[in-house]
C-alpha positions as YAML, in Angstrom:
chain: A
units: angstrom
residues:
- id: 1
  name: UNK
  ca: [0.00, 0.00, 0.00]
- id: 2
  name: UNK
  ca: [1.28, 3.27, -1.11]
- id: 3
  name: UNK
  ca: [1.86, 5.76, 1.52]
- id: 4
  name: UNK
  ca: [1.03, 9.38, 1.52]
- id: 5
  name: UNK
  ca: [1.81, 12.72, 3.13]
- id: 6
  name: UNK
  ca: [-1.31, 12.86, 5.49]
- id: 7
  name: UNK
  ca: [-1.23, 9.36, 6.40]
- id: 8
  name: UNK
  ca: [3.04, 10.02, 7.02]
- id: 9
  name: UNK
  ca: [2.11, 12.98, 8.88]
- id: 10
  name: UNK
  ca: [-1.15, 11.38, 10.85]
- id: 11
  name: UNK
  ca: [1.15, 8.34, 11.88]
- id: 12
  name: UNK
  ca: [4.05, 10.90, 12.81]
- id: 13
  name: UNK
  ca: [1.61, 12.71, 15.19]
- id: 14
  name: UNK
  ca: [0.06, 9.68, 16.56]
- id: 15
  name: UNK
  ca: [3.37, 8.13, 17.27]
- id: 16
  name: UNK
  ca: [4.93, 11.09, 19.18]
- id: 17
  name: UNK
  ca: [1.39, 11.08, 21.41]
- id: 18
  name: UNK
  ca: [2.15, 7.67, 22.34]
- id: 19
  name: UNK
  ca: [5.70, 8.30, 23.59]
- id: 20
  name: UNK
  ca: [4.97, 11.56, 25.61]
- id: 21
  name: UNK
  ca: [2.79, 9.28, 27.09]
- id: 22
  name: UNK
  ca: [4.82, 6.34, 27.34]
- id: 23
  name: UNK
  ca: [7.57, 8.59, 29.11]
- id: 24
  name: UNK
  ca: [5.41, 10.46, 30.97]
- id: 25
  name: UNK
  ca: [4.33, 7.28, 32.58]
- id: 26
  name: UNK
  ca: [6.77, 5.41, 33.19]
- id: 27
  name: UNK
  ca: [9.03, 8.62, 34.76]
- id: 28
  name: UNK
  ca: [6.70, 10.01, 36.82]
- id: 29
  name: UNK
  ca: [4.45, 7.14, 37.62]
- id: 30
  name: UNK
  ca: [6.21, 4.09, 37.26]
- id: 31
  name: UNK
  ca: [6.30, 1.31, 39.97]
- id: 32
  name: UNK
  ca: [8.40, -1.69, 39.96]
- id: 33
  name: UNK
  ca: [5.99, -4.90, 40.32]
- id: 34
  name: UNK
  ca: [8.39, -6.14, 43.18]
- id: 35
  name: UNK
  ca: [9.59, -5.04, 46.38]
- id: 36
  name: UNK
  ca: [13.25, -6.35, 45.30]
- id: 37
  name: UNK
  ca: [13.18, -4.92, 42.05]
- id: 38
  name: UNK
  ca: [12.16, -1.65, 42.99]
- id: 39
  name: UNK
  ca: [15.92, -0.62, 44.43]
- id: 40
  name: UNK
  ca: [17.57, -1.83, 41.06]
- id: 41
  name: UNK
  ca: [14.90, -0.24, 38.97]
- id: 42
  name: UNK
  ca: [14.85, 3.02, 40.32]
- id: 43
  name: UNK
  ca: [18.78, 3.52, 39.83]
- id: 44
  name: UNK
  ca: [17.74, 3.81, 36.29]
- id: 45
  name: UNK
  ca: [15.27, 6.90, 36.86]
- id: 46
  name: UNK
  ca: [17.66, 8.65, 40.21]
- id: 47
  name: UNK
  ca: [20.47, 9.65, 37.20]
- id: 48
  name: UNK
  ca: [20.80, 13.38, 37.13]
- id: 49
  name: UNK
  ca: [20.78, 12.90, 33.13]
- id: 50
  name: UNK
  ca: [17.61, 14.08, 31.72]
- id: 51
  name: UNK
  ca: [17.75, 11.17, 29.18]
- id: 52
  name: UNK
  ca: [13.89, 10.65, 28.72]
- id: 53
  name: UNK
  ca: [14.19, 14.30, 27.30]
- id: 54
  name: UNK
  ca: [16.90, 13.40, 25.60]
- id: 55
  name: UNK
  ca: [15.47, 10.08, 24.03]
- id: 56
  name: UNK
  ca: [12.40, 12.04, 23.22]
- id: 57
  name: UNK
  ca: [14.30, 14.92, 21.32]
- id: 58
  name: UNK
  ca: [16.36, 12.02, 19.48]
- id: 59
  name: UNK
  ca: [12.71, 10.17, 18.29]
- id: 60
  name: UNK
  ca: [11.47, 13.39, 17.31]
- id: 61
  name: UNK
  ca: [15.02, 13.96, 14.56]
- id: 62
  name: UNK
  ca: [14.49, 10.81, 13.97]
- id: 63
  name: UNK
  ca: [10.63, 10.83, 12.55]
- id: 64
  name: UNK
  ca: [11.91, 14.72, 11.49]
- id: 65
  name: UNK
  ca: [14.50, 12.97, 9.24]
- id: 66
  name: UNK
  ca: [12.10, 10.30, 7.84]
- id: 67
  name: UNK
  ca: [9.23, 12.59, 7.26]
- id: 68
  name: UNK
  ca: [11.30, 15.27, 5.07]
- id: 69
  name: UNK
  ca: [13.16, 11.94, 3.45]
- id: 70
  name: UNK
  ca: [10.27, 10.80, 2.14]
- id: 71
  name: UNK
  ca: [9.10, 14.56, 0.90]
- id: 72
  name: UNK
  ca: [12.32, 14.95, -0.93]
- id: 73
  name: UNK
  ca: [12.32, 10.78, -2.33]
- id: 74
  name: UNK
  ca: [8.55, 11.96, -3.56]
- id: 75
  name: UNK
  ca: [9.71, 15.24, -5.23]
- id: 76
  name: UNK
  ca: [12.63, 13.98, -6.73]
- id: 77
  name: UNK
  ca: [10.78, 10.51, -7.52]
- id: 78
  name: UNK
  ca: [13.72, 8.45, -5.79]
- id: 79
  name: UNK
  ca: [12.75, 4.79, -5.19]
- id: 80
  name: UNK
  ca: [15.79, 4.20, -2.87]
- id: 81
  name: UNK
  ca: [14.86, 7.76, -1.03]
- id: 82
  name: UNK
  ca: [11.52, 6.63, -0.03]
- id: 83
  name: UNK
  ca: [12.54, 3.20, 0.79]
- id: 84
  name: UNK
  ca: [15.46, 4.91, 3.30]
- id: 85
  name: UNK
  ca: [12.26, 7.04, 4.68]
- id: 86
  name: UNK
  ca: [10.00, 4.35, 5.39]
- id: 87
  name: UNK
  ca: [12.82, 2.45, 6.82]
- id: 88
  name: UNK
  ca: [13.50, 5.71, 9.59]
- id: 89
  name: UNK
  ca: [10.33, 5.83, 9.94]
- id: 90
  name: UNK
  ca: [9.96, 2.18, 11.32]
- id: 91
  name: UNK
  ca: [13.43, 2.41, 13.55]
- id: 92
  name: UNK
  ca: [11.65, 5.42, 14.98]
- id: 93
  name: UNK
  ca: [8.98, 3.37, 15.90]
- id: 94
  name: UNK
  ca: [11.04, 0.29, 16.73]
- id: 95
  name: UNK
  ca: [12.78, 3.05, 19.53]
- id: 96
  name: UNK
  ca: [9.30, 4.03, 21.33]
- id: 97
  name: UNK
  ca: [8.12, 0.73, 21.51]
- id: 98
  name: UNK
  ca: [12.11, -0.75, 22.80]
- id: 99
  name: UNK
  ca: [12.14, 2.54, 25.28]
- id: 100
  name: UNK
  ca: [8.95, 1.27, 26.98]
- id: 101
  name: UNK
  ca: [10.34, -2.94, 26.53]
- id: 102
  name: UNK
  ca: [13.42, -1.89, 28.72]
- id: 103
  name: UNK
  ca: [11.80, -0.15, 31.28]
- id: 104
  name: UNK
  ca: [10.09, -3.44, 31.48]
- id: 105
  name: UNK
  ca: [12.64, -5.89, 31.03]
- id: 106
  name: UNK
  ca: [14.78, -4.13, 33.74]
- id: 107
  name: UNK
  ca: [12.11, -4.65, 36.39]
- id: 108
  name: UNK
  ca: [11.70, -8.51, 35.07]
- id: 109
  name: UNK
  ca: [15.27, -8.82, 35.34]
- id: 110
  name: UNK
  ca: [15.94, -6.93, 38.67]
- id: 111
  name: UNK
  ca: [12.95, -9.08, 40.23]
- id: 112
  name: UNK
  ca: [14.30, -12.45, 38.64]
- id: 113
  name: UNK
  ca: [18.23, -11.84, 39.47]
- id: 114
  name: UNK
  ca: [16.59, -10.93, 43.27]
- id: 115
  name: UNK
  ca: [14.88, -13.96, 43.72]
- id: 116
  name: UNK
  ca: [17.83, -15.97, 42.19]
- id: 117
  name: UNK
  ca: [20.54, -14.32, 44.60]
- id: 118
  name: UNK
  ca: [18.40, -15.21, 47.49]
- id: 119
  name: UNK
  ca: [17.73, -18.67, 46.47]
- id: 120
  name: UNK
  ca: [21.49, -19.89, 46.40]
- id: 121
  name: UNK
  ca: [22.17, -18.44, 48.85]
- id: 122
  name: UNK
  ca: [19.83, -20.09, 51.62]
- id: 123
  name: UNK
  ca: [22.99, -22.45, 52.65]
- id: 124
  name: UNK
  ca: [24.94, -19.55, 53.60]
- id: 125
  name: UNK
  ca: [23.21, -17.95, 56.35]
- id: 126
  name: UNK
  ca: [25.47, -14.86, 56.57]
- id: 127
  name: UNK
  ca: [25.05, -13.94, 52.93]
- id: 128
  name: UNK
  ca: [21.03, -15.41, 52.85]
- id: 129
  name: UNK
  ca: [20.72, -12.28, 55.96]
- id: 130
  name: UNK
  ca: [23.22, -9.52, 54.44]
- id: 131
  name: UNK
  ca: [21.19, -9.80, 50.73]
- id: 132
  name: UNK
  ca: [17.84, -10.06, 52.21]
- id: 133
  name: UNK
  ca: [17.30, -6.67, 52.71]
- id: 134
  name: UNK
  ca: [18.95, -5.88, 49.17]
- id: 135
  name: UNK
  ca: [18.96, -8.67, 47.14]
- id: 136
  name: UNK
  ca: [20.80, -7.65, 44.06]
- id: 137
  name: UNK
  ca: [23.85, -9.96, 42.33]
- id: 138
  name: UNK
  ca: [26.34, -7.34, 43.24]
- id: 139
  name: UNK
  ca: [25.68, -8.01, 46.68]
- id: 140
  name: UNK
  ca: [26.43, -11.61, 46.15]
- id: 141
  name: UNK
  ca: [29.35, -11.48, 44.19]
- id: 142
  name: UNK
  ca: [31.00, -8.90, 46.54]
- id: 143
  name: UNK
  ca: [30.26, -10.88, 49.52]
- id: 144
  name: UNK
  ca: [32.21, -13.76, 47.87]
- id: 145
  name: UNK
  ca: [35.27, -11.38, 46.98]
- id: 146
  name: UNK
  ca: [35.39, -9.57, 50.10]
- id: 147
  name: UNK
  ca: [35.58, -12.77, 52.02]
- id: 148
  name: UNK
  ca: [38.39, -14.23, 49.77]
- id: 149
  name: UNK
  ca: [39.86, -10.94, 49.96]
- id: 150
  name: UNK
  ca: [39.73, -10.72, 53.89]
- id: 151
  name: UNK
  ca: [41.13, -14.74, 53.86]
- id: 152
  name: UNK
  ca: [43.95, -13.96, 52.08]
- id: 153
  name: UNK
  ca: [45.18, -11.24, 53.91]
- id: 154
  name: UNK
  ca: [45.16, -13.13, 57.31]
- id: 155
  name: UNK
  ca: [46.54, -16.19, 55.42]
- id: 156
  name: UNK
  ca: [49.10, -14.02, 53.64]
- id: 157
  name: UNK
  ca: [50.15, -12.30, 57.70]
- id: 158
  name: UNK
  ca: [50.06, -15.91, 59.02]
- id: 159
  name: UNK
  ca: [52.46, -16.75, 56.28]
- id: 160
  name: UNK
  ca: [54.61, -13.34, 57.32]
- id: 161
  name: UNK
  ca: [54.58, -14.64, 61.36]
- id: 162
  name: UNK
  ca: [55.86, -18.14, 59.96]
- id: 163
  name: UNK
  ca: [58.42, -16.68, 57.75]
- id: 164
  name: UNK
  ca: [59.69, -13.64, 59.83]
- id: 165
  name: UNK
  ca: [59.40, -14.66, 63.47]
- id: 166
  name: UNK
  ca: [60.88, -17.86, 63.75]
- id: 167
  name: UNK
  ca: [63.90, -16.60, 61.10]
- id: 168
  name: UNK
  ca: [64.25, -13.52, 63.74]
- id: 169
  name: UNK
  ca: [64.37, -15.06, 67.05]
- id: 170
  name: UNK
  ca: [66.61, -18.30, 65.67]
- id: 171
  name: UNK
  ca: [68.95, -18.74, 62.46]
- id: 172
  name: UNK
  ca: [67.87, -22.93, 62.29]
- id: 173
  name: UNK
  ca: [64.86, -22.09, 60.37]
- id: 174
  name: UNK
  ca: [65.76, -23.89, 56.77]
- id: 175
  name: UNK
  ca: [65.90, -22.08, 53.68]
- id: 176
  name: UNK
  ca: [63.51, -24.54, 51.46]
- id: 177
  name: UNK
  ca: [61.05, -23.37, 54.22]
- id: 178
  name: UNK
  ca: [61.90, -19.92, 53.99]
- id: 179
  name: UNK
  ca: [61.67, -20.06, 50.24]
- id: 180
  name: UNK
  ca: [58.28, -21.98, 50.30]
- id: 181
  name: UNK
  ca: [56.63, -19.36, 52.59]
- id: 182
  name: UNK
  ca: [58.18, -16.55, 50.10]
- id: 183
  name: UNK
  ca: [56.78, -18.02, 47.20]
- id: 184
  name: UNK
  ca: [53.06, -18.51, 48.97]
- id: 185
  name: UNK
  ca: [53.20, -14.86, 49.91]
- id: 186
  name: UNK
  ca: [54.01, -13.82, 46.32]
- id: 187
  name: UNK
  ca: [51.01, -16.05, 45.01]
- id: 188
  name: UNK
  ca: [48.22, -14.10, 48.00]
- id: 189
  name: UNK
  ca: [49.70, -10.83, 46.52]
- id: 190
  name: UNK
  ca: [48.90, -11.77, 43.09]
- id: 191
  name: UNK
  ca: [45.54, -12.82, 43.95]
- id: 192
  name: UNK
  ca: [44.75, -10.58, 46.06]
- id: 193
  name: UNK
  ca: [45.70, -7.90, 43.68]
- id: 194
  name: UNK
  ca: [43.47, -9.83, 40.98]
- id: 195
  name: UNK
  ca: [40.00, -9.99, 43.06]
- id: 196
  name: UNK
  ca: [40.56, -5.93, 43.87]
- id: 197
  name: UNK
  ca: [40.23, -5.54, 39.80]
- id: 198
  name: UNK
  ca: [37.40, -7.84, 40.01]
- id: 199
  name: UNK
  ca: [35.70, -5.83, 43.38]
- id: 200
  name: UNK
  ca: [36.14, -2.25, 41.45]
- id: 201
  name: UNK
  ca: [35.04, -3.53, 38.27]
- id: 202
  name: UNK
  ca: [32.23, -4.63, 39.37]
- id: 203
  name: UNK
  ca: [31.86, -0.95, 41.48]
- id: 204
  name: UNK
  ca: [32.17, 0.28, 38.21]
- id: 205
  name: UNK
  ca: [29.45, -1.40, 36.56]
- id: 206
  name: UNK
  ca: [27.09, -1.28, 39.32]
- id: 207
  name: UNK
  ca: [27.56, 2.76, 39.15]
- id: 208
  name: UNK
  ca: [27.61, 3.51, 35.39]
- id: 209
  name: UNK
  ca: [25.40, 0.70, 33.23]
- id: 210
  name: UNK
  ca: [22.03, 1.73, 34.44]
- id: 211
  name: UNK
  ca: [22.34, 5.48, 35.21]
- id: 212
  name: UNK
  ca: [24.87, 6.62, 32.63]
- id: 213
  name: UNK
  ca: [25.57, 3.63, 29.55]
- id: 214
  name: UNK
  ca: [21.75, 2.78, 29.08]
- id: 215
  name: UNK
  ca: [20.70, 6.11, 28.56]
- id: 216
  name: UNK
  ca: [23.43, 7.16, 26.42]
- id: 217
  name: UNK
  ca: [22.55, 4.20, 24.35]
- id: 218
  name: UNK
  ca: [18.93, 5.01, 23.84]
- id: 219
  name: UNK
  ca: [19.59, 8.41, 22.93]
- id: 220
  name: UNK
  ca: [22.00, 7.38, 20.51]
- id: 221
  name: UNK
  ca: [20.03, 5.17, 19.13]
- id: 222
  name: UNK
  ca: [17.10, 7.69, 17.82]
- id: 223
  name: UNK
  ca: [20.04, 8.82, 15.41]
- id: 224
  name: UNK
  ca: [19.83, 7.80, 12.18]
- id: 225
  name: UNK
  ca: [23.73, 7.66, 11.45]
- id: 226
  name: UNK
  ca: [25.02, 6.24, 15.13]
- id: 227
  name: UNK
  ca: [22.24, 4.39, 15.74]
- id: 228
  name: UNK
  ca: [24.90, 0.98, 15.95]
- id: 229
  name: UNK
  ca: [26.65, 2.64, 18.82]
- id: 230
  name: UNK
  ca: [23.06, 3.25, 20.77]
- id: 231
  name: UNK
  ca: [22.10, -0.36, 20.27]
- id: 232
  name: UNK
  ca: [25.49, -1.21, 21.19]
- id: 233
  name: UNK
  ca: [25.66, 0.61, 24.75]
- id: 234
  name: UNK
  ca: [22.52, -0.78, 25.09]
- id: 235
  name: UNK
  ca: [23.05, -4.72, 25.27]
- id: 236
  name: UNK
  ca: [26.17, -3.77, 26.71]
- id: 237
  name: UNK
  ca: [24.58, -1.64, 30.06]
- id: 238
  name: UNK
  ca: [22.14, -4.74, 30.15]
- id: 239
  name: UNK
  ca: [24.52, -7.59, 29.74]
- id: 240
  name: UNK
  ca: [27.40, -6.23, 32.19]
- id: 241
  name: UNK
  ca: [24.68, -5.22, 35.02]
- id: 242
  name: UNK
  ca: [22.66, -8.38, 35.24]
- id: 243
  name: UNK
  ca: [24.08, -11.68, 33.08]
- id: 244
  name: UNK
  ca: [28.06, -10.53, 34.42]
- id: 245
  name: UNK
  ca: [27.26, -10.76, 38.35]
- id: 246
  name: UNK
  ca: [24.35, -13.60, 38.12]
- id: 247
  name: UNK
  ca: [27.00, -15.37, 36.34]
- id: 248
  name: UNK
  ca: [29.74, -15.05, 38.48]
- id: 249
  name: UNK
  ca: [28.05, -15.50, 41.89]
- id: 250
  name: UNK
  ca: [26.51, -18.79, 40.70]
- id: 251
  name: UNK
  ca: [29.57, -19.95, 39.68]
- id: 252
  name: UNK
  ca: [31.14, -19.15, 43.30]
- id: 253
  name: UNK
  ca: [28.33, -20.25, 45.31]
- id: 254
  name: UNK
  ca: [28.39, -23.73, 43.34]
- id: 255
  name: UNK
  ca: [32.29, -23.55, 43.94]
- id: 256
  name: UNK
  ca: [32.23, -23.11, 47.52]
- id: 257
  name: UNK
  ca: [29.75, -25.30, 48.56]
- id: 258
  name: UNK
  ca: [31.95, -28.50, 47.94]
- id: 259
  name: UNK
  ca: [35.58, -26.68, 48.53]
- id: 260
  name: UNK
  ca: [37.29, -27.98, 51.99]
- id: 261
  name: UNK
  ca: [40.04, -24.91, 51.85]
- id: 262
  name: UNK
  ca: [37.95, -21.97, 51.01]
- id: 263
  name: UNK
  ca: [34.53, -23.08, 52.68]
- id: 264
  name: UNK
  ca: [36.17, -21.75, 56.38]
- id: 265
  name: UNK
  ca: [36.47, -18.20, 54.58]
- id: 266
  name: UNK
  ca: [32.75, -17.47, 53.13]
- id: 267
  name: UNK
  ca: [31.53, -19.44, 56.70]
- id: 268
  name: UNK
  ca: [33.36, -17.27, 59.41]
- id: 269
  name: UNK
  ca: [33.18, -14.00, 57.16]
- id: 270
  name: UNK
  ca: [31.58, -11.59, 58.44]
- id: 271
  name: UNK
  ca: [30.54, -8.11, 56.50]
- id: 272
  name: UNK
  ca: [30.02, -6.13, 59.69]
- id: 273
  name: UNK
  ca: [33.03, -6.52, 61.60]
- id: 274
  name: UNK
  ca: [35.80, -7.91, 58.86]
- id: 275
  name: UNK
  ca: [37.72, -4.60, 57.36]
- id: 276
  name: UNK
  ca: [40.47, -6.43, 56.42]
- id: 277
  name: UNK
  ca: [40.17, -6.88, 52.67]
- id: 278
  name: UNK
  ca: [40.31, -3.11, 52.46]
- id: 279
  name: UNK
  ca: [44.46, -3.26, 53.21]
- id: 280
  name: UNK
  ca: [46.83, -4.53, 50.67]
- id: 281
  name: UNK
  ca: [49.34, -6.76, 52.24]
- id: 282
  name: UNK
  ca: [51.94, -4.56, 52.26]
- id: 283
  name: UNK
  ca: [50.23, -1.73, 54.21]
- id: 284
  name: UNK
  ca: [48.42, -4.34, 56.77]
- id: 285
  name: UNK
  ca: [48.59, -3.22, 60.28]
- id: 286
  name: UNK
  ca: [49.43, -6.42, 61.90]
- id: 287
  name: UNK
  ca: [52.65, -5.83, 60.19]
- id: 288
  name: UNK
  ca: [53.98, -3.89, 62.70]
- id: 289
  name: UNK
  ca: [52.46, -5.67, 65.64]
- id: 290
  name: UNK
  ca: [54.21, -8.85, 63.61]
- id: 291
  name: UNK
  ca: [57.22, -7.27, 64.39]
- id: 292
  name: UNK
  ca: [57.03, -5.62, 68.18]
- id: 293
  name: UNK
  ca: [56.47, -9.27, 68.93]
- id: 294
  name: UNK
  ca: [59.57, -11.00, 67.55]
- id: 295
  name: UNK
  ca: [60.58, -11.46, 71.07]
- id: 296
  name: UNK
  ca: [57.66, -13.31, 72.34]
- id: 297
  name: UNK
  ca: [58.22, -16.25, 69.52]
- id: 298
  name: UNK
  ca: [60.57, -18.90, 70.54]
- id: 299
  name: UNK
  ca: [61.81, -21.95, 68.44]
- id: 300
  name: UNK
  ca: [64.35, -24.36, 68.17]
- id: 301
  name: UNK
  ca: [65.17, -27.67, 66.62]
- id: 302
  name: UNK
  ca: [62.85, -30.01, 68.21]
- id: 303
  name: UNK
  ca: [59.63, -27.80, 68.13]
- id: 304
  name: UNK
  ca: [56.17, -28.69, 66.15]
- id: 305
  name: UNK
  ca: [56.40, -25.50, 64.84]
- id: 306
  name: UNK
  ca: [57.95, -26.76, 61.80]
- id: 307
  name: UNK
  ca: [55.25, -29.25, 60.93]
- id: 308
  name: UNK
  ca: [52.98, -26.50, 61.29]
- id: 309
  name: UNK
  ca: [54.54, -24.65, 58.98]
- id: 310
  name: UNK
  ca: [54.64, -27.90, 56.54]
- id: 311
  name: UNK
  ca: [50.83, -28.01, 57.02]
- id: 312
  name: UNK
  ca: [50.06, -24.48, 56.43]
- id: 313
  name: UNK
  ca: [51.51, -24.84, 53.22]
- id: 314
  name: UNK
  ca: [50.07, -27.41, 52.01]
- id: 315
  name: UNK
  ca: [46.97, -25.93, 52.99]
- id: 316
  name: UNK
  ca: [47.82, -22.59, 51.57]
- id: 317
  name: UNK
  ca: [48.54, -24.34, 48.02]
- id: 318
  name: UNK
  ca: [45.28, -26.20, 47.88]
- id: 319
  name: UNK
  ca: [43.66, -23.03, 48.56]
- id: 320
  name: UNK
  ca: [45.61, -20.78, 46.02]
- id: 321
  name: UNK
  ca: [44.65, -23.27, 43.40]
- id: 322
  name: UNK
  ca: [40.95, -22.66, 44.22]
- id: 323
  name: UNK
  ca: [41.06, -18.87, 44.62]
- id: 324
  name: UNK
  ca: [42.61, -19.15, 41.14]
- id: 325
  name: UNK
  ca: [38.86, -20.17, 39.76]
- id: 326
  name: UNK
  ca: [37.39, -16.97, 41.67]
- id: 327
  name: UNK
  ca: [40.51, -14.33, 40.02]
- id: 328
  name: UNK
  ca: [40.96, -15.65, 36.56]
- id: 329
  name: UNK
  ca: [38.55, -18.74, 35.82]
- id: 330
  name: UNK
  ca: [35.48, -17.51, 36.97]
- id: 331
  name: UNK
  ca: [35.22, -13.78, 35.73]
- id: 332
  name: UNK
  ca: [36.59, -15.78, 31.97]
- id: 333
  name: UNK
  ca: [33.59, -17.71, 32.20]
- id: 334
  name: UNK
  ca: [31.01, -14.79, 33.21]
- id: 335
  name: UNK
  ca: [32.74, -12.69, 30.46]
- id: 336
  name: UNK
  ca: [32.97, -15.36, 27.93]
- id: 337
  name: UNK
  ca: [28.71, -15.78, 28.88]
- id: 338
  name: UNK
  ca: [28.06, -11.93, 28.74]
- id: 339
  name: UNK
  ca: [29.71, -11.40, 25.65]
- id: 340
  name: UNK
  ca: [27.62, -13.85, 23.79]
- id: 341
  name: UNK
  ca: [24.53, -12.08, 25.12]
- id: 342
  name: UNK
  ca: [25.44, -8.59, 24.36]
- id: 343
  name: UNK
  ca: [26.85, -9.55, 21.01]
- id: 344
  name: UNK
  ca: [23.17, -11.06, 20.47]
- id: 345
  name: UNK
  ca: [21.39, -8.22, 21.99]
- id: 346
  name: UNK
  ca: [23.32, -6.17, 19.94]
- id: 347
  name: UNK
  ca: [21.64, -7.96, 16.48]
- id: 348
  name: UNK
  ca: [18.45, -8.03, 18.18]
- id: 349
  name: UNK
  ca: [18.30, -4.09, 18.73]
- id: 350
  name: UNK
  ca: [19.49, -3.62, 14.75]
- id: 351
  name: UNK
  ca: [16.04, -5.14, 13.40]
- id: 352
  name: UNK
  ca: [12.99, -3.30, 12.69]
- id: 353
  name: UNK
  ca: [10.15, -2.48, 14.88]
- id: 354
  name: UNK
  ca: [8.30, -5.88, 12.84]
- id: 355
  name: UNK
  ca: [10.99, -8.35, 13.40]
- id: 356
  name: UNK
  ca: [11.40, -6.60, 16.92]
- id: 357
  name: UNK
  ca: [8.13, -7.62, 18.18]
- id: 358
  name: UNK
  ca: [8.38, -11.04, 16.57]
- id: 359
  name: UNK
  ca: [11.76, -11.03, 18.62]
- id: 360
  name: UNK
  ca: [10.14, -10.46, 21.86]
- id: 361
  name: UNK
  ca: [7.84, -12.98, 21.73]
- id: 362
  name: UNK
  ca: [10.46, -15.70, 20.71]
- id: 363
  name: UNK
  ca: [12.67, -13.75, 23.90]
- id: 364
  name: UNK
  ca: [10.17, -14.24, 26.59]
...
C-alpha cells in the first residue's frame, strides 16, 4: 500500500502522542511490580541525566528525518529515497516501543536476578541475611570477593609470622622453608591484587550501566547515522549489570559449597566486623604488631612449629589453586557468557520495529 503525506504525517503525530505518554508514565508514575526490584529499577530513573528528554528529542530527529526523506524521495521521484524514509520511519517506531520494553525488562530482570541471589544463597546464612534486605547480584558477588579478599590477607600475615618470626628469634629455620613461605606470599599478593580488579570492576558497573551507559545508548540510538553505537551501549549496560554478576556468583556459590580450603572463609566471614580486605598486604597493620612481637616467639630444633609450617603450606597451596577459579577462571567464564549475550542483543536491537516484536515474543 502506497503511503502518503497525510497518512506520514497522521502516523508521525500519533506516534509522538504515544511516547509523551509512554515517558510520561513510566518517569513520573512508574512502579516496579516487586519489592526487590524496585531498588535496582529506580537507579535507572535517580540519574541526574535528563535522558527521557533526551530520548524524546532524538525520536522526534528521527521521525523529522524520515518525514522530510520521504518529501524529498517523492519530489525527486527516488525509489531508494523513499525506501530509506520508510525504513526511519519504522526504527523510529522500533525506539518508542524498545524505550517502553526496557523499562520493562529491567524490572523482570531486577525481580528475577533478586529472587535468584536469594535462592542460592539459603545455605549460607550470613550472605542469605546480608542480601535479604537488598537482594541484588552485586551483593552476592562482593560478599564472595570480600571474604576471599579478607582470607587472604590473614593467610598471607600468618604466612609473614611463619616466615619472619621464627627466622628472627633463631637462624635454624631452613631455607627450602623460607623459600616456600616466600613463594606462597608472592602467590596471596597476586591474587589478592586480581580480586581488587574484580571488586572495582564490578563498582564500576554497578555505578555507570544503568544510570549513565543505558541512557546514552537510547539516545544514541534515535540517530539515524550512530544508531549501531546506541544499540550497542545498550546490550552492553544490560549484559554487564545483570548476566556478568548472576553469572559469576553462581559460579562461586556452586564452587564453595563442595571446597574444603575456602569453605572456612565465606563461613566465618563476616561483612560487619571484617575490614580487612580493604588493606593490601603490604600496608596491613598487623605488620607492625608482627614485628614488636619478635621477642615473644621462641623456636628451636625439636619444636612442632615446623610441621605446622609444613601443614600451612600445604593448605595454603590447595587453597591458592581454588582462589585461582574466583581471580581468573570464573570472571573468563562470566565474560565469555556476557559477551555472547550482548553480542546477540546487539543484532536483536538492529532489526525493525516488525521483526522486533516477533523477537520479543520468541525472547520471553
Amino acid at each position: 500500500m502506497e503511503w502518503t503525506i497525510s497518512n506520514l504525517v497522521n502516523t508521525l503525530f500519533k506516534s509522538i502522542l504515544v511516547f509523551l505518554v509512554l515517558s510520561g508514565l513510566f518517569y513520573s508514575q512508574y512502579i516496579p511490580s516487586s519489592g526487590p526490584a524496585q531498588e535496582l529499577s529506580n537507579r535507572w530513573f535517580s540519574t541526574d541525566i535528563p535522558w527521557e528528554l533526551l530520548a524524546l528529542i532524538a525520536v522526534l530527529i528521527s521521525f523529522s528525518f524520515s518525514a522530510l526523506s520521504y518529501m524529498f524521495a517523492k519530489l525527486f521521484q527516488s525509489g531508494d529515497m523513499e525506501k530509506l524514509a520508510k525504513a526511519e520511519f519504522m526504527y523510529a517506531v522500533s525506539t518508542v516501543i524498545l524505550i517502553a520494553f526496557l523499562i520493562i525488562v529491567v524490572d523482570v530482570l531486577a525481580t528475577k536476578s533478586s529472587e535468584f541471589v536469594l535462592i542460592f544463597s539459603r545455605n549460607n546464612q550470613n550472605l542469605y541475611s546480608i542480601i535479604s534486605s537488598n537482594p541484588s547480584p552485586f551483593v552476592a558477588t562482593e560478599y564472595y570477593l570480600n571474604a576471599s579478599l579478607s582470607c587472604l590477607n590473614l593467610k598471607y600475615q600468618e604466612a609473614f609470622y611463619l616466615d619472619v618470626l621464627p627466622s628472627t628469634a633463631s637462624s635454624i629455620l631452613s631455607l627450602s622453608w623460607h623459600n616456600s613461605l616466600v613463594r606462597v606470599m608472592s602467590d596471596f599478593t597476586y591474587l589478592i591484587y586480581l580480586l581488587f580488579f574484580q571488586k572495582n570492576l564490578l563498582s564500576f558497573i554497578s555505578d555507570t550501566m544503568l544510570v549513565i551507559v543505558l541512557p546514552i545508548g537510547i539516545v544514541l540510538r534515535g540517530f539515524p547515522f550512530i544508531r549501531s553505537v546506541g544499540n550497542t551501549l545498550i546490550a552492553v549496560a544490560v549484559g554487564l549489570y545483570f548476566i556478568y554478576p548472576i553469572t559469576y556468583s553462581l559460579l562461586m556459590a556452586i564452587l564453595t559449597q563442595s571446597n574444603v580450603a575456602t569453605s572456612s572463609c565465606f563461613i566465618n566471614y563476616n561483612i560487619a566486623t571484617s575490614n580487612s580486605y580493604s588493606s593490601l598486604p603490604c600496608i596491613s597493620p598487623l605488620l607492625k604488631e608482627a614485628i614488636q612481637d619478635i621477642g615473644l616467639f621462641k623456636v628451636n630444633a625439636e619444636s612442632q612449629d615446623y610441621n605446622l609450617i609444613s601443614a600451612f603450606i600445604d593448605t595454603s597451596k590447595q587453597m591458592v589453586g581454588e582462589i585461582i577459579l574466583f581471580a581468573v577462571v570464573f570472571p573468563f567464564v562470566a565474560a565469555t557468557l556476557t559477551y555472547t549475550f550482548i553480542k546477540s542483543f546487539a543484532i536483536f536491537l538492529n532489526v525493525d520495529a516488525q521483526e522486533m516484536l516477533e523477537g520479543l515474543v520468541k525472547l520471553i
